[in-house]
PDB file of C-alpha atoms in Angstrom:
ATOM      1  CA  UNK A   1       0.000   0.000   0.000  1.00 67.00           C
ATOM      2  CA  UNK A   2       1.243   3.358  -0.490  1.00 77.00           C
ATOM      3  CA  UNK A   3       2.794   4.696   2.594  1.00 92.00           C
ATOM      4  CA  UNK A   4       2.896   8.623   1.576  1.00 97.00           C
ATOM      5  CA  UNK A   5      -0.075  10.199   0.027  1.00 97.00           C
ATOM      6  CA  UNK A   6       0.306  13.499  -2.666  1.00 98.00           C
ATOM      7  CA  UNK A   7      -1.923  16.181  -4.173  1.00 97.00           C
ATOM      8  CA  UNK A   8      -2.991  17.322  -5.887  1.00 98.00           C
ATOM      9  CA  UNK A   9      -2.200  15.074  -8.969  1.00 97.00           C
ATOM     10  CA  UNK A  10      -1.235  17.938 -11.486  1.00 98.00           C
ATOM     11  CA  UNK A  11      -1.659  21.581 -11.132  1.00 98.00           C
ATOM     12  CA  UNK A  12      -0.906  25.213 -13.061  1.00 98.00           C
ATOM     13  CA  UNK A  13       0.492  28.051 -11.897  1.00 98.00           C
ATOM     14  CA  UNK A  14       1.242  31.772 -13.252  1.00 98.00           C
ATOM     15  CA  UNK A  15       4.756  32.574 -13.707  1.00 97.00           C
ATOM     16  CA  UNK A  16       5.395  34.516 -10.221  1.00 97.00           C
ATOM     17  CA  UNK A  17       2.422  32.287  -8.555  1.00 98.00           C
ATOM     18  CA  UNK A  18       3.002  30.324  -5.510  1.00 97.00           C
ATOM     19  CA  UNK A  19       2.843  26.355  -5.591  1.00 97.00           C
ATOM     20  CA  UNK A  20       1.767  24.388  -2.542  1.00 98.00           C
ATOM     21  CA  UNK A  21       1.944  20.649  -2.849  1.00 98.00           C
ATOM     22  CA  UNK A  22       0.656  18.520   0.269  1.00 98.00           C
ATOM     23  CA  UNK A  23       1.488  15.249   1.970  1.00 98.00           C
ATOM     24  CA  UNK A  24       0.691  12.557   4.544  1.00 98.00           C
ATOM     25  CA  UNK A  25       2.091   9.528   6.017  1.00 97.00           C
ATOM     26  CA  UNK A  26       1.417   7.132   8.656  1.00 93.00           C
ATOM     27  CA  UNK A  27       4.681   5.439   9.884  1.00 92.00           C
ATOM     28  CA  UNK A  28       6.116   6.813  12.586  1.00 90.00           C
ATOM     29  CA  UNK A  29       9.330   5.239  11.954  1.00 91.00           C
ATOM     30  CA  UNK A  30      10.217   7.605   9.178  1.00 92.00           C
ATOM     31  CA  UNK A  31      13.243   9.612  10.201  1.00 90.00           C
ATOM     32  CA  UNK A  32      14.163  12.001   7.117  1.00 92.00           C
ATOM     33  CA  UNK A  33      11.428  13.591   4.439  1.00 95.00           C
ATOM     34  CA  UNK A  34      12.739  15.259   1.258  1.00 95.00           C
ATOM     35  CA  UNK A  35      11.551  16.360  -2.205  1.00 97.00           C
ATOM     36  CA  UNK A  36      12.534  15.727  -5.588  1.00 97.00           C
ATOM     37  CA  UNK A  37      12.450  17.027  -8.783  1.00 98.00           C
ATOM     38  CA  UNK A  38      12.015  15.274 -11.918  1.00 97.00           C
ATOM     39  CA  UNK A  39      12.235  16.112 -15.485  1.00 96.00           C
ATOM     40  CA  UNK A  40      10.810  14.013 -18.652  1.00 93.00           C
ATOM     41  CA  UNK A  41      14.067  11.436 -19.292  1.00 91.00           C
ATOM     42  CA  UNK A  42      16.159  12.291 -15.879  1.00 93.00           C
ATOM     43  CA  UNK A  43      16.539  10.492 -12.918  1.00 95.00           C
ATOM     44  CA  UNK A  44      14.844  12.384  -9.775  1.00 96.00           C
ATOM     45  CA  UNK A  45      17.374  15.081  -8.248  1.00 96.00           C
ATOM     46  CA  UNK A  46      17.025  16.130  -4.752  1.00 94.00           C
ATOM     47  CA  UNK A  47      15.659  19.574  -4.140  1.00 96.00           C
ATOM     48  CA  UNK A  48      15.004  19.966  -0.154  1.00 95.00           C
ATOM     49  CA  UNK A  49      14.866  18.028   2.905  1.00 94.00           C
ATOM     50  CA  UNK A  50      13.699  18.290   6.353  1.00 94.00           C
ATOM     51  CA  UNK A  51      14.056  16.515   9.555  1.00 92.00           C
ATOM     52  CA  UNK A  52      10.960  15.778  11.406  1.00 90.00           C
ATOM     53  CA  UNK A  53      12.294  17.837  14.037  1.00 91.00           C
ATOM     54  CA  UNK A  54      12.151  21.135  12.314  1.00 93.00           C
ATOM     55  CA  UNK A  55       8.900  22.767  11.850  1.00 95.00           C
ATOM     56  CA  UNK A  56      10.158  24.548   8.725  1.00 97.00           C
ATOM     57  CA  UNK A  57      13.236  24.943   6.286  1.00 96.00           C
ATOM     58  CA  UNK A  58      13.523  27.152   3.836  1.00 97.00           C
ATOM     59  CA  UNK A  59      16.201  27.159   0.950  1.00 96.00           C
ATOM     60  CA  UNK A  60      16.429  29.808  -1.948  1.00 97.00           C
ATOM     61  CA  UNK A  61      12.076  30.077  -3.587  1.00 97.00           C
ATOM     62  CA  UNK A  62      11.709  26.157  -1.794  1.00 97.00           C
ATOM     63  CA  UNK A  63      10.338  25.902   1.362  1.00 97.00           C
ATOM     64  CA  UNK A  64       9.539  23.077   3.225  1.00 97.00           C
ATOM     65  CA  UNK A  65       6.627  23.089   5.852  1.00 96.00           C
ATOM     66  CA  UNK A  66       6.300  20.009   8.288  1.00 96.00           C
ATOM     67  CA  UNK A  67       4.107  19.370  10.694  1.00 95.00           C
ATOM     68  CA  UNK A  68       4.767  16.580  12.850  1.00 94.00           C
ATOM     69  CA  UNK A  69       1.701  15.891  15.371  1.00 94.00           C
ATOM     70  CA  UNK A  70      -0.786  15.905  11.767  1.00 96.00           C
ATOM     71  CA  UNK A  71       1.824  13.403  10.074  1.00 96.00           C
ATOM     72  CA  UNK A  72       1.718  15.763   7.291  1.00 97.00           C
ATOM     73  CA  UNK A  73       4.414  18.106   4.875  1.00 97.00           C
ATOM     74  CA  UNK A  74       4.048  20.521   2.346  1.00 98.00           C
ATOM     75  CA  UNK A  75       6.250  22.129  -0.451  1.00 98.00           C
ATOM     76  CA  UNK A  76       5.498  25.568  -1.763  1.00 98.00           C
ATOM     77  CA  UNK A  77       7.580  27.354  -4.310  1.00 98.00           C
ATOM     78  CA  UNK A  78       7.618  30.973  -4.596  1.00 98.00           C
ATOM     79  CA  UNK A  79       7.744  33.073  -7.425  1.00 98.00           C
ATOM     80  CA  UNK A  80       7.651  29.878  -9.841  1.00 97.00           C
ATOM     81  CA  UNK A  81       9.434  30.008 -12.846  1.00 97.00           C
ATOM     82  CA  UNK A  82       8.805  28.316 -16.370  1.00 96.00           C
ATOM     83  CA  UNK A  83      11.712  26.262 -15.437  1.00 97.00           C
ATOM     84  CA  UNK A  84      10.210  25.019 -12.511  1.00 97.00           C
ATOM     85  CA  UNK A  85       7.882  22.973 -14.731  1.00 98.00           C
ATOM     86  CA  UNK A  86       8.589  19.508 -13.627  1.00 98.00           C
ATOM     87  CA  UNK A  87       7.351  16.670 -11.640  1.00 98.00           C
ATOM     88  CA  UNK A  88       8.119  16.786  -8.103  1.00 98.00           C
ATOM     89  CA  UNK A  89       7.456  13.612  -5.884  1.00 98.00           C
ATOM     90  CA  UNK A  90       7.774  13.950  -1.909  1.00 98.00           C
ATOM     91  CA  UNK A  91       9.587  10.813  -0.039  1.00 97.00           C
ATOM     92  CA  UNK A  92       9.920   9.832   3.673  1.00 95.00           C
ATOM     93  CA  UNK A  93      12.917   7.542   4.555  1.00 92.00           C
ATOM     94  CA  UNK A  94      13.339   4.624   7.169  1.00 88.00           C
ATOM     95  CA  UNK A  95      16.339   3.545   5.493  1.00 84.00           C
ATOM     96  CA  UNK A  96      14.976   3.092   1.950  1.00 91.00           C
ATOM     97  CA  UNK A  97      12.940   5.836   0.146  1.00 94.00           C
ATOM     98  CA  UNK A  98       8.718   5.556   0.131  1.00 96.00           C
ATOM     99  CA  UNK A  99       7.717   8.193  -2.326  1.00 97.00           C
ATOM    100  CA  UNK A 100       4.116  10.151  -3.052  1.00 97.00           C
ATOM    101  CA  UNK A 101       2.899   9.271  -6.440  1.00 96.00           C
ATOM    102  CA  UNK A 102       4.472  12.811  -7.911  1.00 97.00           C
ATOM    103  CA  UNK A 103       2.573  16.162  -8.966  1.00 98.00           C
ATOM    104  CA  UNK A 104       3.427  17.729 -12.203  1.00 98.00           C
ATOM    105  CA  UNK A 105       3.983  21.283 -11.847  1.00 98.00           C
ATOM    106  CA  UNK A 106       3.361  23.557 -15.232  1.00 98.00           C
ATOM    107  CA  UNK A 107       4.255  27.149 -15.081  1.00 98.00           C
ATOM    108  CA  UNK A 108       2.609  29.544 -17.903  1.00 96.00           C
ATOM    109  CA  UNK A 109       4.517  31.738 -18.816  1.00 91.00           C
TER     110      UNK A 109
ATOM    111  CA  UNK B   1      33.543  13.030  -9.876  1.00 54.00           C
ATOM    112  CA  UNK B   2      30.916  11.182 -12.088  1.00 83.00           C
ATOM    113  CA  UNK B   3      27.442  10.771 -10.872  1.00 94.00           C
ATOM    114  CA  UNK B   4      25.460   7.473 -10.892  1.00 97.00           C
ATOM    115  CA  UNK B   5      25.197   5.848 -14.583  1.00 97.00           C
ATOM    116  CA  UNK B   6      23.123   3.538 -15.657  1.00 98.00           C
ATOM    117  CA  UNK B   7      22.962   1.153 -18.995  1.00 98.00           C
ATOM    118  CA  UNK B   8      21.239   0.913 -21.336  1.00 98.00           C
ATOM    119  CA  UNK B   9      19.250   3.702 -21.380  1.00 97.00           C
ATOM    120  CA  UNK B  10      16.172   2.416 -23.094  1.00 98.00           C
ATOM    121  CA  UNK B  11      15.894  -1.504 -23.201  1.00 98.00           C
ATOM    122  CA  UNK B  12      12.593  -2.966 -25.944  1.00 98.00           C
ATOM    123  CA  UNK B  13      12.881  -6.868 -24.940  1.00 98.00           C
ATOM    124  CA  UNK B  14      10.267  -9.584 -26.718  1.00 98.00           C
ATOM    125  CA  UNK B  15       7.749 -10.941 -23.604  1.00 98.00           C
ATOM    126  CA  UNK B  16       9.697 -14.159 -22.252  1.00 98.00           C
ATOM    127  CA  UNK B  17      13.259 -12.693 -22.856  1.00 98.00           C
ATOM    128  CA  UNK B  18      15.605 -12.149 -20.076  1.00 98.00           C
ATOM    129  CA  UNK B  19      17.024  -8.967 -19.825  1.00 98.00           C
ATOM    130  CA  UNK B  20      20.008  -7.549 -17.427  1.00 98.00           C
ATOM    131  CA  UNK B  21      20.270  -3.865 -16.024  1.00 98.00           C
ATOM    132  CA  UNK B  22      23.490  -2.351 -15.046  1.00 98.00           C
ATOM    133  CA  UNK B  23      23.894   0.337 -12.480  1.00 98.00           C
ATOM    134  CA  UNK B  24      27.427   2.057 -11.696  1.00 98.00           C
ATOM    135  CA  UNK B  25      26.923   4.088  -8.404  1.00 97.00           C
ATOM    136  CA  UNK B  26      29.838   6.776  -7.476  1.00 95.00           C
ATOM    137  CA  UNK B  27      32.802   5.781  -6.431  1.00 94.00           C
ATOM    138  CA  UNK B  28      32.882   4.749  -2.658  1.00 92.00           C
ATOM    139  CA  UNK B  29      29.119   5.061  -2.124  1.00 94.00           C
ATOM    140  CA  UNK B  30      28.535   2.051   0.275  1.00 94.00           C
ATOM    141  CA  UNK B  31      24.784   1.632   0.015  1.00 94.00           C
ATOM    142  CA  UNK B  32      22.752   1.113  -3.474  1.00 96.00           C
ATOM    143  CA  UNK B  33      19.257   1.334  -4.218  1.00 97.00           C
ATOM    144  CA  UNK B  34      17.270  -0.209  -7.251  1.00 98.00           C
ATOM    145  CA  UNK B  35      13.841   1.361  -7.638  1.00 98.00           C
ATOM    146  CA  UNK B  36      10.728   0.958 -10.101  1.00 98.00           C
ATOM    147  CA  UNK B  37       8.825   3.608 -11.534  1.00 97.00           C
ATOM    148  CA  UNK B  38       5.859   3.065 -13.297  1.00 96.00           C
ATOM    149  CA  UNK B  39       4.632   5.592 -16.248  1.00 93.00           C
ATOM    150  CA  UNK B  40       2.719   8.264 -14.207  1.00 92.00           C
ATOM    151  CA  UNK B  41       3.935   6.826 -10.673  1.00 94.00           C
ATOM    152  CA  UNK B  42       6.287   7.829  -8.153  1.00 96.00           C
ATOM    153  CA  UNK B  43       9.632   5.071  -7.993  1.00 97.00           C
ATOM    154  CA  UNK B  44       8.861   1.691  -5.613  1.00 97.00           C
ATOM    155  CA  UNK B  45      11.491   0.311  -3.308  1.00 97.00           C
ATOM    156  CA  UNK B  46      13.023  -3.019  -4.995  1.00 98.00           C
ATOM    157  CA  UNK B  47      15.701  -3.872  -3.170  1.00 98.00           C
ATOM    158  CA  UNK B  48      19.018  -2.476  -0.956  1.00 96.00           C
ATOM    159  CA  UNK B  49      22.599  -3.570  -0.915  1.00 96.00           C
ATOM    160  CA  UNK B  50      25.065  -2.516   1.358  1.00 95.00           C
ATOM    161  CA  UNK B  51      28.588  -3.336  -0.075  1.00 95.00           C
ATOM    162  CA  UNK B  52      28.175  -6.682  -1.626  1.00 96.00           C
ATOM    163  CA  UNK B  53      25.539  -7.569   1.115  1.00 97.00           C
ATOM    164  CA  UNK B  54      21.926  -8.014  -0.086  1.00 97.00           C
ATOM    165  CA  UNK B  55      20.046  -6.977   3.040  1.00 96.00           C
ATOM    166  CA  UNK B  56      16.433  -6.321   1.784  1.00 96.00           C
ATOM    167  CA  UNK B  57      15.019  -7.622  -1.157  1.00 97.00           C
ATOM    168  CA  UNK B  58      11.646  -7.319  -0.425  1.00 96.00           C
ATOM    169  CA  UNK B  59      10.349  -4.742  -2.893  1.00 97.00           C
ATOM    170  CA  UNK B  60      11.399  -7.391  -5.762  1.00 98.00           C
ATOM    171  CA  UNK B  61       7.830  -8.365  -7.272  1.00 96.00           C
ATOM    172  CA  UNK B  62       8.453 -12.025  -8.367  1.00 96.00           C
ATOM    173  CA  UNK B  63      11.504 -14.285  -8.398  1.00 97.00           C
ATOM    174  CA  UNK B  64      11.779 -13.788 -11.512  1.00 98.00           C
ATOM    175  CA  UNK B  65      13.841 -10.652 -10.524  1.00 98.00           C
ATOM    176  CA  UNK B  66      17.055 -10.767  -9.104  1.00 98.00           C
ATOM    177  CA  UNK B  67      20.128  -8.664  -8.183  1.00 98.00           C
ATOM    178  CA  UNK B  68      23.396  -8.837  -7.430  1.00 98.00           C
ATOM    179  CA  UNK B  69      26.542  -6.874  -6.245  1.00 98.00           C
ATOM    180  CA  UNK B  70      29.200  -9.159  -6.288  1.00 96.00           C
ATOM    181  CA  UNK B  71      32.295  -6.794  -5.981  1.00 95.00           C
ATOM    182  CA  UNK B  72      30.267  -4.288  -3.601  1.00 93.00           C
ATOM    183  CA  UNK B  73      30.375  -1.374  -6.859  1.00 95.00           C
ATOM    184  CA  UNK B  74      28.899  -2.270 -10.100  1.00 98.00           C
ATOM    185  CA  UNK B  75      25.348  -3.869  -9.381  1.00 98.00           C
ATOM    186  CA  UNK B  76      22.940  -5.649 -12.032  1.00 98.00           C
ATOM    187  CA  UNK B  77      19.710  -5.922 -11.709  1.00 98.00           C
ATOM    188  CA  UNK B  78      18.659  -9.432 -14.270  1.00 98.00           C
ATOM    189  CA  UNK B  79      14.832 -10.073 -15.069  1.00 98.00           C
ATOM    190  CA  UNK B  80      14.151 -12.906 -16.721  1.00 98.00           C
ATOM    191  CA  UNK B  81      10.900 -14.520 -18.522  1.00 98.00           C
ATOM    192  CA  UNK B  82      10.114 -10.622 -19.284  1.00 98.00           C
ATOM    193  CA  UNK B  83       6.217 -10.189 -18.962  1.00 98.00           C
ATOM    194  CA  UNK B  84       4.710  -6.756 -20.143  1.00 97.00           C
ATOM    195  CA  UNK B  85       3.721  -6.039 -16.477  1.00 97.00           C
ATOM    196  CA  UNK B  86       7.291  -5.305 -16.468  1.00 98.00           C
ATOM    197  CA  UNK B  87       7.668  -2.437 -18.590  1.00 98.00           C
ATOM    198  CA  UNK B  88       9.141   0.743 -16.472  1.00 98.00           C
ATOM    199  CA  UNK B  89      11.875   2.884 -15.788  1.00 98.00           C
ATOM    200  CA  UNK B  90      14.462   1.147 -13.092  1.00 98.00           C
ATOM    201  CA  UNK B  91      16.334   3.568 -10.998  1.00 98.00           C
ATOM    202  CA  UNK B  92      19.447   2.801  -9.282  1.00 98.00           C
ATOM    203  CA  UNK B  93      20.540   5.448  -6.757  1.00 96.00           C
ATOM    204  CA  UNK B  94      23.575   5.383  -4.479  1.00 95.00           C
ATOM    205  CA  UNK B  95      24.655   6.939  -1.085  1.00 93.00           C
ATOM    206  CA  UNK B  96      27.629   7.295   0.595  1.00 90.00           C
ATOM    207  CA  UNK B  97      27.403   4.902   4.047  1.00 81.00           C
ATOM    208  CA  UNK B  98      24.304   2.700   4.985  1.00 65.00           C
ATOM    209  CA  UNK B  99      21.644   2.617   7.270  1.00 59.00           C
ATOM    210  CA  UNK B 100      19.629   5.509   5.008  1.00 57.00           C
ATOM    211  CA  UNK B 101      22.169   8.194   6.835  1.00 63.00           C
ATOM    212  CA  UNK B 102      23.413   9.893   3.845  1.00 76.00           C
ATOM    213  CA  UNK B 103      21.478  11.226   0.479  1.00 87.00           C
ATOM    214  CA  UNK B 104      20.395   8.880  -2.036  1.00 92.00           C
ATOM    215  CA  UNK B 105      21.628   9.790  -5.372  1.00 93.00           C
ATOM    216  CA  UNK B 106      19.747   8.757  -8.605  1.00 96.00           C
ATOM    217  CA  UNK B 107      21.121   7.664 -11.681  1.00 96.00           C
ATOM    218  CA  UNK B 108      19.057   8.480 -15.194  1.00 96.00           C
ATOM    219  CA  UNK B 109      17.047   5.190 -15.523  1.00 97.00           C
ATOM    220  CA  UNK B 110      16.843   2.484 -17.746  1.00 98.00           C
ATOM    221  CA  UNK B 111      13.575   2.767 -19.438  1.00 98.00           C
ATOM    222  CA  UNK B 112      12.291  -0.940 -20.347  1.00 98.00           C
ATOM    223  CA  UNK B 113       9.711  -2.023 -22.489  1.00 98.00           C
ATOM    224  CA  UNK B 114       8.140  -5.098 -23.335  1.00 98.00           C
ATOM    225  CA  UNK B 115       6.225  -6.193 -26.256  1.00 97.00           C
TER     226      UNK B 115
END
């Protein structure tokens, strides 16, 4: 079964918009939750991470919000670019990598 | 250096071939990953290797998959009987110590299809 839960599926933003994509888990065990990025042909690349003891983390437009108690995480990116267009999945870790089933991202220019 | 590389890129085998998938992680990364993604899915744990050690195979879907490490660098990842449930891009990724400490790195994929 899948053990972390993403939406929405797909969604479009305005260049300069704000993106906000949402997830859930239930294992406690998970020590380590990070976000990648994924273009058409590439492996994923690692954008942000966050340790469940940090409420947030912020790095460059990325920012990761986590909230602990609700088993649930969120990525927003600011000011999104046409090169932000991708598909980004959210993961949590034990040892080995559970990932959300991915939300593709399309920024109009 | 090099990151993680992966061959061949884009595998087309016949349904009942067998089929082997190479993964070169980065030099002196202890732990390696091999992952399934399905078209439109996010990747699926298949299996974990630390060195040459095998220690979790349980993502593997049937035993008709199987993967090895022999030399604790170069890993394959060998599917044999091919079925067309099969088709998807395998990832390999690669970190630098065990136990899930350090970032996984992902290679490009090898995208297989079968007909």
């Amino acid at each position: 079964q899948q053990q972390v839960k993403q939406s929405p599926q797909s969604l479009i933003v305005q260049k300069g918009g704000i993106s906000i994509i949402n997830c859930a888990y239930e294992n406690t065990a998970f020590d380590y939750f990070p976000w990648y990025q994924q273009f058409p042909g590439k492996g994923p690349a690692l954008l942000i991470a966050i340790r469940p003891d940090v409420s947030e983390k912020k790095e460059g437009r990325f920012t990761i919000s986590f909230n602990k108690s609700a088993k649930q995480f969120s990525l927003h990116i600011m000011d999104s670019q046409p090169g932000d267009s991708a598909t980004y999945f959210c993961a949590a870790r034990d040892y080995k990598l559970s990932f959300g089933a991915g939300t593709t991202v399309t920024v109009r220019a | 250096g090099a990151g993680v590389s992966q061959s061949p890129r884009y595998k087309v085998a016949k349904r009942g071939q067998d089929v082997a998938l190479r993964c070169d992680p980065i030099s002196g990364h202890v732990s390696l990953f091999w992952y399934q993604q399905a078209l439109g899915q996010g990747p699926e744990f298949l299996t974990y290797f630390q060195n040459e050690a095998q220690l979790d195979k349980s993502g593997l879907p049937s035993d008709r998959f199987f993967a090895e490490r022999p030399e604790g660098s170069v890993s394959t990842l060998k599917i044999q009987r091919t079925q067309q449930e099969d088709s998807a891009v395998y990832l390999c990724a690669s970190s630098l110590e065990g136990g899930g400490a350090y970032e996984q790195y992902f290679g490009p994929g090898t995208r297989l299809t079968v007909t």
